[in-house]
Short mmCIF file of C-alpha atoms and ligand atoms in Angstrom, two decimals:
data_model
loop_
_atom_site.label_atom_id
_atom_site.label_comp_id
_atom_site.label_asym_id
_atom_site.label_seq_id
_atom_site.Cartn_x
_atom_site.Cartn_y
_atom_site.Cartn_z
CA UNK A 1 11.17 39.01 -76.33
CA UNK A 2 11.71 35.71 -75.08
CA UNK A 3 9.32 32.92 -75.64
CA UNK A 4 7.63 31.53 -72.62
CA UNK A 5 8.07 27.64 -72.65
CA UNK A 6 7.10 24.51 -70.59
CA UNK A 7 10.79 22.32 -70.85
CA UNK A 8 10.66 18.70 -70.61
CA UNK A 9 14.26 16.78 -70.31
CA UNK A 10 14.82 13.32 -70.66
CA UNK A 11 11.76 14.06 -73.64
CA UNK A 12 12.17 10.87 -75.58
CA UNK A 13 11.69 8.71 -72.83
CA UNK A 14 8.32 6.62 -71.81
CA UNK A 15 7.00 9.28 -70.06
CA UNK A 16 8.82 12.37 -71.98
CA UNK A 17 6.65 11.20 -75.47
CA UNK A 18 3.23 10.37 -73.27
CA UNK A 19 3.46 13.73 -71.58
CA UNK A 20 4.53 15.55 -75.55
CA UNK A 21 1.35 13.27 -76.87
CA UNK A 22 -0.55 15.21 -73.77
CA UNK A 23 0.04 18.54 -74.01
CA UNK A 24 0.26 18.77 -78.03
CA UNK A 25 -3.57 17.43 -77.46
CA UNK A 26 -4.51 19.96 -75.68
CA UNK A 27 -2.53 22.02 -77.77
CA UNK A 28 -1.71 26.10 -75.58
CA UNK A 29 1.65 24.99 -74.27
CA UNK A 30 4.46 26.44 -76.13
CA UNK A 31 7.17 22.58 -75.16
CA UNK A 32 10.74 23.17 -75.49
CA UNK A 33 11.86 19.17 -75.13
CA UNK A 34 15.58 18.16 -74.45
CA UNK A 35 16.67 14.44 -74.92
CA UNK A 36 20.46 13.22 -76.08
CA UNK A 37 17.60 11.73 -78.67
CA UNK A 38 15.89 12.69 -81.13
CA UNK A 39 12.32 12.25 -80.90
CA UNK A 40 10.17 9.31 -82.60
CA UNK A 41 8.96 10.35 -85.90
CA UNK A 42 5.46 10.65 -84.85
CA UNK A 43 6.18 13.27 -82.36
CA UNK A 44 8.06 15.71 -84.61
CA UNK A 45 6.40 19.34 -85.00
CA UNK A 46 4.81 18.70 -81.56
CA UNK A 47 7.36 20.35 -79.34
CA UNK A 48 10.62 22.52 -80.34
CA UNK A 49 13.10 19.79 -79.90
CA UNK A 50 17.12 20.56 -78.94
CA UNK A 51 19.39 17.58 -79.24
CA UNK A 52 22.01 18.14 -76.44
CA UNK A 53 22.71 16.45 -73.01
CA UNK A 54 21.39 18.33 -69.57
CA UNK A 55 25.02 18.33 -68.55
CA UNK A 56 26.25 20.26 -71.54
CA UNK A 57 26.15 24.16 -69.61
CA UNK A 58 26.61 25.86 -72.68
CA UNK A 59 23.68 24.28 -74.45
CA UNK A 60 21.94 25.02 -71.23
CA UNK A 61 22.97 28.79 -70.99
CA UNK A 62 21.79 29.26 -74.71
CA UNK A 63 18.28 28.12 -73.89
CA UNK A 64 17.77 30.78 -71.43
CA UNK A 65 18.64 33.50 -73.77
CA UNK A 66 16.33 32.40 -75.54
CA UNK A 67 13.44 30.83 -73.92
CA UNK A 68 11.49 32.15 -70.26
CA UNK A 69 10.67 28.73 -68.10
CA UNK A 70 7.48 28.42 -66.48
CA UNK A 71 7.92 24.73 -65.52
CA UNK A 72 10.50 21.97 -66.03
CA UNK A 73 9.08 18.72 -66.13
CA UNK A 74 13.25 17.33 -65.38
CA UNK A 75 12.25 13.58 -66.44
CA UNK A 76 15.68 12.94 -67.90
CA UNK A 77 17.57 9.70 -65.51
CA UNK A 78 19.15 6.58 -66.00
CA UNK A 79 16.83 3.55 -64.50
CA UNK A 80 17.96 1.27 -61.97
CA UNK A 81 19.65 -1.32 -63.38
CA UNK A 82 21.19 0.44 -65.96
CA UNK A 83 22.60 2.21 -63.17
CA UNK A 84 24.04 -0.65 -61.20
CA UNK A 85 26.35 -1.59 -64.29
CA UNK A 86 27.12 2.16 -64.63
CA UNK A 87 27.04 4.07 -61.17
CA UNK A 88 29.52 6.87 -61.99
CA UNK A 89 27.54 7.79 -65.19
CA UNK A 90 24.08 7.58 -63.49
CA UNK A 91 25.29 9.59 -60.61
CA UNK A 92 26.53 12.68 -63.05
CA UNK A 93 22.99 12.29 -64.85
CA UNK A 94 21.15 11.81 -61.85
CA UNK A 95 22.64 14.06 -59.73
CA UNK A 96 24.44 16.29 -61.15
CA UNK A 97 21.91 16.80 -63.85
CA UNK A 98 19.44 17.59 -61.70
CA UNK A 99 21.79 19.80 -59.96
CA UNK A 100 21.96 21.91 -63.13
CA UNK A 101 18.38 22.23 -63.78
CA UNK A 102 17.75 23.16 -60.32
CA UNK A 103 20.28 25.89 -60.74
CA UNK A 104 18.55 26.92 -64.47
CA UNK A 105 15.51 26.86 -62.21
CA UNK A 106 16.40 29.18 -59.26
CA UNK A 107 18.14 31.64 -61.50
CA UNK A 108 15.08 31.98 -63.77
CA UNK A 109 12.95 32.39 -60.90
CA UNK A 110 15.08 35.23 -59.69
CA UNK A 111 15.19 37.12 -62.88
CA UNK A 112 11.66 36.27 -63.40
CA UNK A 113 10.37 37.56 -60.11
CA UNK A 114 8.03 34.38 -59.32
CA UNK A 115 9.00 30.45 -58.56
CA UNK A 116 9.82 28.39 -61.65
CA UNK A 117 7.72 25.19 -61.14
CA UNK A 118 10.23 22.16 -61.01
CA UNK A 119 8.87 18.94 -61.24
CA UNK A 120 10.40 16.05 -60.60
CA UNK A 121 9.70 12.17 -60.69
CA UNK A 122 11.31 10.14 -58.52
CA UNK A 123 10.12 6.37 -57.36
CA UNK A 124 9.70 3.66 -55.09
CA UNK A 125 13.21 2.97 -55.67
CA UNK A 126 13.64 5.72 -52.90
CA UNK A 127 13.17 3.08 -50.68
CA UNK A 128 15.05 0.18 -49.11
CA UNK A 129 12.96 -2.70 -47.23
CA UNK A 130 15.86 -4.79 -45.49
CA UNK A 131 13.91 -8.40 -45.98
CA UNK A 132 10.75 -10.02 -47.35
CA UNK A 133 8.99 -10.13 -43.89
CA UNK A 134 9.69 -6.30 -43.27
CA UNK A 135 8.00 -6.09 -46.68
CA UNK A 136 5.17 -8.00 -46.01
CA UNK A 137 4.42 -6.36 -42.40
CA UNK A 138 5.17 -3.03 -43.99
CA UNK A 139 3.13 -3.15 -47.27
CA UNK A 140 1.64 -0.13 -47.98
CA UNK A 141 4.88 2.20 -46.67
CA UNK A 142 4.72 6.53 -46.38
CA UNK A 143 6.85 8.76 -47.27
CA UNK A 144 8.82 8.90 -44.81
CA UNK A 145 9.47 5.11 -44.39
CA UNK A 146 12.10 3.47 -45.45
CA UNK A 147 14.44 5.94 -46.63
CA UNK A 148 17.41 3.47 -47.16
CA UNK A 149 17.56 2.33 -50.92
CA UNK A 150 20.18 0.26 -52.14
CA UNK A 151 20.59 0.61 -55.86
CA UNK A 152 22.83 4.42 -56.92
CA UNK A 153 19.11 5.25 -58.79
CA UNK A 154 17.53 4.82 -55.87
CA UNK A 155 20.18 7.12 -53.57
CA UNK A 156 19.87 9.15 -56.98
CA UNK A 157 16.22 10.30 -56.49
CA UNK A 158 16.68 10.72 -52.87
CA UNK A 159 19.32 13.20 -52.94
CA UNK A 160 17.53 14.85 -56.21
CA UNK A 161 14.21 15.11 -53.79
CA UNK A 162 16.26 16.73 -51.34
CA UNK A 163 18.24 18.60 -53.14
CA UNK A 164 15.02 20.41 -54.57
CA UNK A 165 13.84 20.95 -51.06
CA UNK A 166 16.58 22.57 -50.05
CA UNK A 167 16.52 25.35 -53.68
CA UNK A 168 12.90 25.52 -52.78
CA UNK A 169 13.33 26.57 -49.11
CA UNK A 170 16.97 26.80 -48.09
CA UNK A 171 18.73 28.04 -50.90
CA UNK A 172 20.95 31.01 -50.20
CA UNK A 173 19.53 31.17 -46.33
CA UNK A 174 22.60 33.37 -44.99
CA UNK A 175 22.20 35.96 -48.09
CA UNK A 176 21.10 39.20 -46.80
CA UNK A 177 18.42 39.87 -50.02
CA UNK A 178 16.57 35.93 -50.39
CA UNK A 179 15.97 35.78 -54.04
CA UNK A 180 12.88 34.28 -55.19
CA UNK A 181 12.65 30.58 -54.80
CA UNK A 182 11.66 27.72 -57.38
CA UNK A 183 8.66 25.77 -56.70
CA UNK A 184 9.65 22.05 -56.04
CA UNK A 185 7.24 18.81 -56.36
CA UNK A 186 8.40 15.47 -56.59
CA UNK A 187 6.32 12.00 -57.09
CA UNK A 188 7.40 9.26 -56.26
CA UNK A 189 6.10 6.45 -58.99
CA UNK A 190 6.15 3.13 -58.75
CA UNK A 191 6.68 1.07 -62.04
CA UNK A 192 5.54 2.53 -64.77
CA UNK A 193 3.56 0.17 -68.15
CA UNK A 194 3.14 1.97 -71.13
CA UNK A 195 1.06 0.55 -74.33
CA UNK A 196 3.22 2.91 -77.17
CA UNK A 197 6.74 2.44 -75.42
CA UNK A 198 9.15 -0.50 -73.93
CA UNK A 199 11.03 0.58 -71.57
CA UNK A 200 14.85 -0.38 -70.81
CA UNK A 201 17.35 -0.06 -68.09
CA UNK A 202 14.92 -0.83 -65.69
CA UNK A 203 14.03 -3.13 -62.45
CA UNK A 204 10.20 -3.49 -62.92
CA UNK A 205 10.25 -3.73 -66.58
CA UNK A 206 9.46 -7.53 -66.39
CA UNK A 207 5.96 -6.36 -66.04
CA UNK A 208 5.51 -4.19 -69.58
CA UNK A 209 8.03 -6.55 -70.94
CA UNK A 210 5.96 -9.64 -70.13
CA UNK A 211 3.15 -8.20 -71.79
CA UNK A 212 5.06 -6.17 -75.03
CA UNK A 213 6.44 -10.05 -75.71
CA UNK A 214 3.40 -11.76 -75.61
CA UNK A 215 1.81 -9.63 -78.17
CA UNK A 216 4.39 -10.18 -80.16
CA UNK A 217 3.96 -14.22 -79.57
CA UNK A 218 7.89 -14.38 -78.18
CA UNK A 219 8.72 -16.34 -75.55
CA UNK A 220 9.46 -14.37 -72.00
CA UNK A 221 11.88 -15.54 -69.22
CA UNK A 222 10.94 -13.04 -66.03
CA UNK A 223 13.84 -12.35 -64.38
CA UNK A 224 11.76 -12.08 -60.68
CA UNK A 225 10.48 -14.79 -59.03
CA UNK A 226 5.80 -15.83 -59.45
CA UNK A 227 5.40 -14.25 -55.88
CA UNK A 228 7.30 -10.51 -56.24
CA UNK A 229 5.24 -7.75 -55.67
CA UNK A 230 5.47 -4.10 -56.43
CA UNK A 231 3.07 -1.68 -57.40
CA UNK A 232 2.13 -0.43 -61.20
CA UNK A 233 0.69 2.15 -63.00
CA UNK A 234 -0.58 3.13 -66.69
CA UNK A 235 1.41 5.69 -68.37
CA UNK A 236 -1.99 7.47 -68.80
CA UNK A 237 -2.38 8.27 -64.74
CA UNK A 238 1.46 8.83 -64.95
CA UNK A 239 0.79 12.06 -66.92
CA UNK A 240 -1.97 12.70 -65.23
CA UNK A 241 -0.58 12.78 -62.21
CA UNK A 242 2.68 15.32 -63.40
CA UNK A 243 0.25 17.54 -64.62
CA UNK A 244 -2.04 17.37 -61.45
CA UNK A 245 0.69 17.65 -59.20
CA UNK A 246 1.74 20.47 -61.44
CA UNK A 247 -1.62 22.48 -61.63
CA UNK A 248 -2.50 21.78 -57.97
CA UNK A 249 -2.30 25.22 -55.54
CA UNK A 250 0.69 25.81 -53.61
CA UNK A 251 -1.25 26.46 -50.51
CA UNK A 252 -2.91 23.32 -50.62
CA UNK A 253 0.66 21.52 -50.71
CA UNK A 254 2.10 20.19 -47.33
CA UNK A 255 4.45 18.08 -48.09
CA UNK A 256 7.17 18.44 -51.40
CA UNK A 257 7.61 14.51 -52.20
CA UNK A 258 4.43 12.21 -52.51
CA UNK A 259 3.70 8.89 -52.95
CA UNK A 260 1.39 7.78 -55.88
CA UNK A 261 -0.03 4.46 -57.09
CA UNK A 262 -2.31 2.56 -58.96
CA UNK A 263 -2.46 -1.46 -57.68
CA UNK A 264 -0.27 -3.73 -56.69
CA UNK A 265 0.17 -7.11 -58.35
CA UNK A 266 2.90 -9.92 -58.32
CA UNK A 267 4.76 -11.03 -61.01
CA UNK A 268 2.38 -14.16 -61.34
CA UNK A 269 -0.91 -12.30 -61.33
CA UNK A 270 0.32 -10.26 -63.85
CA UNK A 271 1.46 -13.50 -66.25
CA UNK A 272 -2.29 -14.37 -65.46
CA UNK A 273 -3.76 -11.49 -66.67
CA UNK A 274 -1.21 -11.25 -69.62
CA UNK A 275 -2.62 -15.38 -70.27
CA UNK A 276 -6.55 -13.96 -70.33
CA UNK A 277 -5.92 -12.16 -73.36
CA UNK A 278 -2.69 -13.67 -75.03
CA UNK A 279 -3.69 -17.66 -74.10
CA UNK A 280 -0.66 -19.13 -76.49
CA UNK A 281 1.92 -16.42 -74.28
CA UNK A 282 5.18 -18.63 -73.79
CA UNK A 283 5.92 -17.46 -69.98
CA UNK A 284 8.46 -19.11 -67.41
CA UNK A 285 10.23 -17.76 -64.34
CA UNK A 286 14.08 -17.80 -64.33
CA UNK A 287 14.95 -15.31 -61.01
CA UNK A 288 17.85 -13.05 -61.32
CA UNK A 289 19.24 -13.21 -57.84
CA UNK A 290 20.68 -9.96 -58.08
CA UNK A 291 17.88 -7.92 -59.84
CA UNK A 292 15.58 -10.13 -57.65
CA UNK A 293 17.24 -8.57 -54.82
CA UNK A 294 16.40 -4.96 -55.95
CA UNK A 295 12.55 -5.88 -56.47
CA UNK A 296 12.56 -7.11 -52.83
CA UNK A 297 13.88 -4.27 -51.33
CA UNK A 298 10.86 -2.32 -53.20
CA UNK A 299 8.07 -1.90 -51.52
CA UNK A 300 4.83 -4.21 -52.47
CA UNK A 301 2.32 -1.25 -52.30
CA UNK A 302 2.30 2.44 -51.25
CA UNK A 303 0.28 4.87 -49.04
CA UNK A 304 -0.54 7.54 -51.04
CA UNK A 305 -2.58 9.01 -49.01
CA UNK A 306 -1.13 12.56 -48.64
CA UNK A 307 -1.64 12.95 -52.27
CA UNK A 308 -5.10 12.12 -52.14
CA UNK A 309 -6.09 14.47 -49.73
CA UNK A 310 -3.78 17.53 -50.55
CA UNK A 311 -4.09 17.40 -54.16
CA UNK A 312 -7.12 15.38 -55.35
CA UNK A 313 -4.89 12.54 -56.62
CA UNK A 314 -7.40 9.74 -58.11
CA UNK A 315 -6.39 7.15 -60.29
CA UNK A 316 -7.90 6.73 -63.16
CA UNK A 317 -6.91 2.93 -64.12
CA UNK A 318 -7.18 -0.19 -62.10
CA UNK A 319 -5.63 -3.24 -62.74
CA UNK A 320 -8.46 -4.47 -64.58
CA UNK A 321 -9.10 -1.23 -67.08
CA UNK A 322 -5.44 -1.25 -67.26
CA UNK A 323 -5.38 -4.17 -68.98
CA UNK A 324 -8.52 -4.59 -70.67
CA UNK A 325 -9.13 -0.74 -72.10
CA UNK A 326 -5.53 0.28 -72.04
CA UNK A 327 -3.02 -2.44 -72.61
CA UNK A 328 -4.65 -4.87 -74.45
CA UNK A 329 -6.32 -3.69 -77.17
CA UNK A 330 -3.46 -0.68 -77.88
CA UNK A 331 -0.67 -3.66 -78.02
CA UNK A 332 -2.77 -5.94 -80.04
CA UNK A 333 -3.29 -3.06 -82.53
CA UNK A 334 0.62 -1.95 -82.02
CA UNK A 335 1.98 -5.62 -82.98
CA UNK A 336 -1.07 -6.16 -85.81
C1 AKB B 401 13.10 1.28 -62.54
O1 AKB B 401 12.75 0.08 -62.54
O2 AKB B 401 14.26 1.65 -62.37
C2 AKB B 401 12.03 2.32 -62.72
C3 AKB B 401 11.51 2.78 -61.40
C4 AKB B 401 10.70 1.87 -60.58
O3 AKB B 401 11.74 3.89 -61.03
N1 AKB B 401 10.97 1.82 -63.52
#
């Protein structure tokens, strides 16, 4: 018989090892994980790990002989500006990638008989403010706002959103016999600060950089300019909010993409904050015109409020427990 599994790609990742970390805690969920990595040693035993790239369909093929999906957490992407300097790659691993595991999705949710839950995180860079004064008039932008991004991650997670709307609803519409249909959910997160991981290949990692460097007592250049504003969240709402999303009912759903966020702060406040508790930090501004550009078309806040009401979505950290319970004291004990 086959084992039934919860399968997490891209699994080595920020939010791949915080959501392993989560659900070895809580310890009922049988975790097939697939990264082109392996994982850090301190997740080993937690999850049955497979080496192997979401593209490969063999490897993929092989994991359904042997494993049933319930859900696929499909967290495996290249970040935005990695993606700018490689647009080809990050649309066959954006894209296409998704494309497969929406396909490993809909055909296990045939055979199975019930929707394979497929959840997917996509992000603010979904959208594409054209100036700074449509951002400020338009702070706290829906869904449905704004659907023009710029960057090839951000056209990335669009099409992946809507690609998983259409398996979950369209998918096969002129067959005669409609097979069972995947269940699709998508987030869309803004950027993302983790205590345990830095990330890279990313657009807003100035913010967990600024803070990873000063508790290591380098020196930080931020590439955006004092005033740039997007919104943040702490890894631990991050999982929270996959496995929410994940758990909520599918009646209670009515929409397949939602915003979520934490608070909002510029690039400044959060060299303030980072000064509270590291005063010595070395910090200076040197804006990247072109990376600068990216964070402008971003919006500086988002309206979650479908979320909220559908699903229950709460966050759990501010900007000030953030950094004071969260950041702080895990970094200071990470660097010690
Ligand atoms: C990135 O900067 O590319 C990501 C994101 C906001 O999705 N952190």
């Amino acid at each position: 018989m086959r084992k039934r599994v919860v399968m997490v790609t891209g699994s080595a990742g920020e939010i791949g090892q915080a959501l392993i970390e989560t659900f070895a805690a809580c310890g009922d969920t049988n975790l097939l994980t697939l990264d082109l990595r392996p994982l850090p040693p301190e997740l080993e035993g937690k999850s049955i790990h497979i080496v192997g790239d979401i593209l490969d369909d063999s490897l993929l093929g092989r994991l359904v002989t042997e494993y049933e999906v319930d859900t696929i957490y499909h967290l495996a992407a290249l970040l935005s500006t990695r993606a700018e300097f490689t647009p080809e790659l990050a649309h066959r691993v954006n894209v296409e990638g998704t494309l497969r595991l929406l396909r490993l999705a809909a055909e296990q949710s045939e055979w199975q008989g019930q929707p394979v839950r497929f959840i997917f995180p996509s992000s603010i860079a979904a959208y594409g403010l054209p100036d700074l004064e449509t951002k400020a008039r338009d702070s706290r932008v829906r869904e449905w706002d704004w659907n023009t991004p710029t960057t090839m991650y951000g056209c990335n997670k669009l099409y992946g959103e809507m690609l998983g709307s259409y398996y979950s609803t369209n998918y096969r519409q002129l067959a005669a016999d409609r097979p069972v249909m995947l269940d699709f959910r998508a987030l869309r997160f803004p950027g993302l600060i983790s205590a345990f991981t830095v990330p890279s290949g990313g657009t807003s990692d100035y913010g967990p950089e600024m803070i990873h460097a000063a508790a290591q007592g380098k020196p930080y250049a931020c590439f955006v300019r004092e005033d740039s504003r997007i919104p943040f969240m702490a890894m631990p709402d991050a999982v929270k909010a996959l496995l929410d999303l994940a758990a909520a009912p599918k009646a209670a759903l009515s929409r397949e993409v939602y915003n979520v966020t934490s608070f909002s702060l510029s690039a400044g406040e959060i060299r303030d904050l980072v000064l509270e508790a590291f005063p010595e930090a070395q910090i200076t501004f040197e804006p990247d015109l072109r990376r600068q550009g990216i964070i402008d078309s971003w919006p500086a806040d988002l309206n979650d409020n479908p979320a909220r009401r559908d699903w229950g979505w709460s966050p759990e950290y501010d900007a000030s427990r953030t950094f004071h319970d969260y950041l702080i004291p895990n970094i200071r004990e990470r660097y010690r």
